[in-house]
Amino acid sequence: MPGMSIPRSVLLATRVVLSAAILLVCCGTSAGQSRRAARLLEKGIKSSDEGDIIGAVALFTQAIKADPGYYAAYVERGIAHYGLAEFAKAINDYNQAMSISVADPALFMNRANALSRSARYGEALADHRRAMAAGLVATDTLLYNMG
């Protein structure tokens, strides 16, 4: 159902990591492209925070076009797709982010939530376990999210 709110657990698990990731830029792009991508990402986050999730997706997509290796843009766009109940798109964006950097265990929780909403419970459970192993999810949260 479009316009649904993004679960606070998804936002919190990712925003802490992204506050640092906004400053990082993946290799292979010019400084101008990277600054442009960072500005678009910031605008997208603001749009999302103001409730314009569709507008945020467009801005995150522009950031990705400006810098195809911009990890934070894929994560934020995944969160936005999740908020629009576009779970397959969210999963794809989380997968793309993971292909850029597997160092963020919060992505496992985000992807697990999208997988669960897509009735892909076995995969969701595996990702929740990875998030738990990193200390990101308590057992009661896992059980609640799994229904």
Coordinates of C-alpha atoms in Angstrom, one line a residue:
M1 CA 0.0 0.0 0.0
P2 CA 1.8 3.1 -1.2
G3 CA 2.4 5.8 1.3
M4 CA 2.8 3.4 4.2
S5 CA 5.3 4.6 6.8
I6 CA 8.7 3.2 6.9
P7 CA 9.3 1.1 10.0
R8 CA 11.4 2.9 12.6
S9 CA 13.6 -0.1 13.0
V10 CA 14.5 0.0 9.3
L11 CA 15.3 3.7 9.4
L12 CA 17.3 3.6 12.7
A13 CA 19.4 0.6 11.6
T14 CA 20.4 2.4 8.5
R15 CA 20.6 6.1 9.2
V16 CA 23.5 5.8 11.7
V17 CA 25.6 4.1 9.1
L18 CA 24.5 6.5 6.4
S19 CA 25.5 9.6 8.3
A20 CA 29.1 8.4 7.8
A21 CA 28.5 6.9 4.4
I22 CA 27.3 10.2 3.0
L23 CA 30.8 11.5 3.4
L24 CA 32.3 8.5 1.6
V25 CA 32.3 8.1 -2.1
C26 CA 33.0 5.0 -4.0
C27 CA 36.0 4.8 -6.5
G28 CA 35.8 5.8 -10.1
T29 CA 33.9 9.0 -10.1
S30 CA 35.0 12.6 -10.3
A31 CA 34.8 14.9 -7.3
G32 CA 32.1 16.9 -9.0
Q33 CA 30.0 13.9 -9.7
S34 CA 30.4 12.8 -6.1
R35 CA 29.4 16.2 -4.6
R36 CA 26.4 16.2 -6.9
A37 CA 25.4 12.7 -5.8
A38 CA 25.8 13.7 -2.1
R39 CA 23.6 16.8 -2.6
L40 CA 21.0 14.7 -4.3
L41 CA 21.1 12.1 -1.6
E42 CA 20.6 14.9 1.1
K43 CA 17.7 16.3 -0.8
G44 CA 16.2 12.8 -1.2
I45 CA 16.5 12.2 2.6
K46 CA 14.8 15.5 3.3
S47 CA 12.0 14.7 0.8
S48 CA 11.5 11.3 2.5
D49 CA 11.5 12.8 5.9
E50 CA 8.8 15.3 4.7
G51 CA 6.7 12.4 3.4
D52 CA 7.4 12.7 -0.3
I53 CA 8.7 9.2 -0.8
I54 CA 8.1 9.1 -4.5
G55 CA 10.1 12.3 -4.9
A56 CA 12.8 10.9 -2.7
V57 CA 13.1 7.8 -5.0
A58 CA 13.5 10.1 -8.0
L59 CA 16.3 12.0 -6.2
F60 CA 18.1 8.8 -5.0
T61 CA 17.9 7.5 -8.6
Q62 CA 19.5 10.8 -9.9
A63 CA 22.2 10.3 -7.2
I64 CA 22.9 6.8 -8.5
K65 CA 23.1 8.1 -12.1
A66 CA 25.6 10.7 -10.9
D67 CA 27.6 8.1 -9.1
P68 CA 26.7 4.5 -9.8
G69 CA 28.8 3.2 -7.0
Y70 CA 27.2 5.4 -4.3
Y71 CA 26.3 2.9 -1.6
A72 CA 24.2 5.3 0.5
A73 CA 22.0 6.2 -2.4
Y74 CA 21.1 2.5 -3.0
V75 CA 20.3 2.0 0.7
E76 CA 18.2 5.1 1.0
R77 CA 16.3 4.2 -2.3
G78 CA 15.8 0.7 -0.8
I79 CA 14.2 2.2 2.3
A80 CA 12.0 4.5 0.1
H81 CA 10.9 1.5 -2.0
Y82 CA 10.1 -0.4 1.2
G83 CA 8.0 2.6 2.3
L84 CA 6.1 2.4 -1.0
A85 CA 5.5 -1.4 -0.5
E86 CA 7.8 -2.0 -3.5
F87 CA 9.5 -4.9 -1.8
A88 CA 11.2 -6.4 -4.8
K89 CA 12.8 -3.1 -5.7
A90 CA 13.9 -2.6 -2.1
I91 CA 15.5 -6.0 -2.1
N92 CA 17.3 -5.2 -5.4
D93 CA 18.6 -1.9 -4.0
Y94 CA 19.8 -3.6 -0.8
N95 CA 21.5 -6.3 -2.9
Q96 CA 23.2 -3.6 -5.0
A97 CA 24.4 -1.8 -1.8
M98 CA 25.7 -5.1 -0.5
S99 CA 27.7 -5.7 -3.7
I100 CA 29.4 -2.3 -3.1
S101 CA 30.0 -2.8 0.6
V102 CA 29.2 -5.8 2.7
A103 CA 30.6 -4.1 5.8
D104 CA 27.1 -2.9 7.0
P105 CA 25.3 -5.6 8.9
A106 CA 22.2 -3.3 9.2
L107 CA 21.5 -4.1 5.5
F108 CA 20.7 -7.6 6.5
M109 CA 17.9 -6.4 8.8
N110 CA 16.6 -4.1 6.1
R111 CA 16.6 -6.8 3.5
A112 CA 15.1 -9.3 5.9
N113 CA 12.2 -7.0 6.5
A114 CA 11.6 -6.7 2.8
L115 CA 12.0 -10.4 2.2
S116 CA 9.5 -11.1 5.0
R117 CA 7.0 -8.8 3.4
S118 CA 7.5 -10.7 0.2
A119 CA 6.7 -14.0 1.9
R120 CA 10.3 -15.1 1.4
Y121 CA 10.6 -16.3 5.0
G122 CA 13.6 -18.6 4.7
E123 CA 15.7 -15.9 3.2
A124 CA 14.4 -13.4 5.7
L125 CA 15.2 -15.6 8.6
A126 CA 18.8 -16.1 7.4
D127 CA 19.2 -12.3 7.1
H128 CA 17.7 -11.7 10.5
R129 CA 20.2 -14.2 12.0
R130 CA 23.1 -12.3 10.3
A131 CA 21.8 -9.1 11.9
M132 CA 21.4 -10.8 15.3
A133 CA 25.0 -12.1 15.0
A134 CA 26.1 -8.5 14.6
G135 CA 24.1 -7.5 17.6
L136 CA 21.7 -5.4 15.7
V137 CA 18.4 -7.2 16.4
A138 CA 17.2 -8.7 19.7
T139 CA 15.5 -12.1 19.6
D140 CA 12.1 -10.6 20.5
T141 CA 12.4 -8.1 17.6
L142 CA 13.2 -11.0 15.3
L143 CA 10.2 -13.0 16.5
Y144 CA 7.9 -10.0 16.1
N145 CA 9.2 -9.2 12.6
M146 CA 8.7 -12.8 11.5
G147 CA 5.1 -12.7 12.7

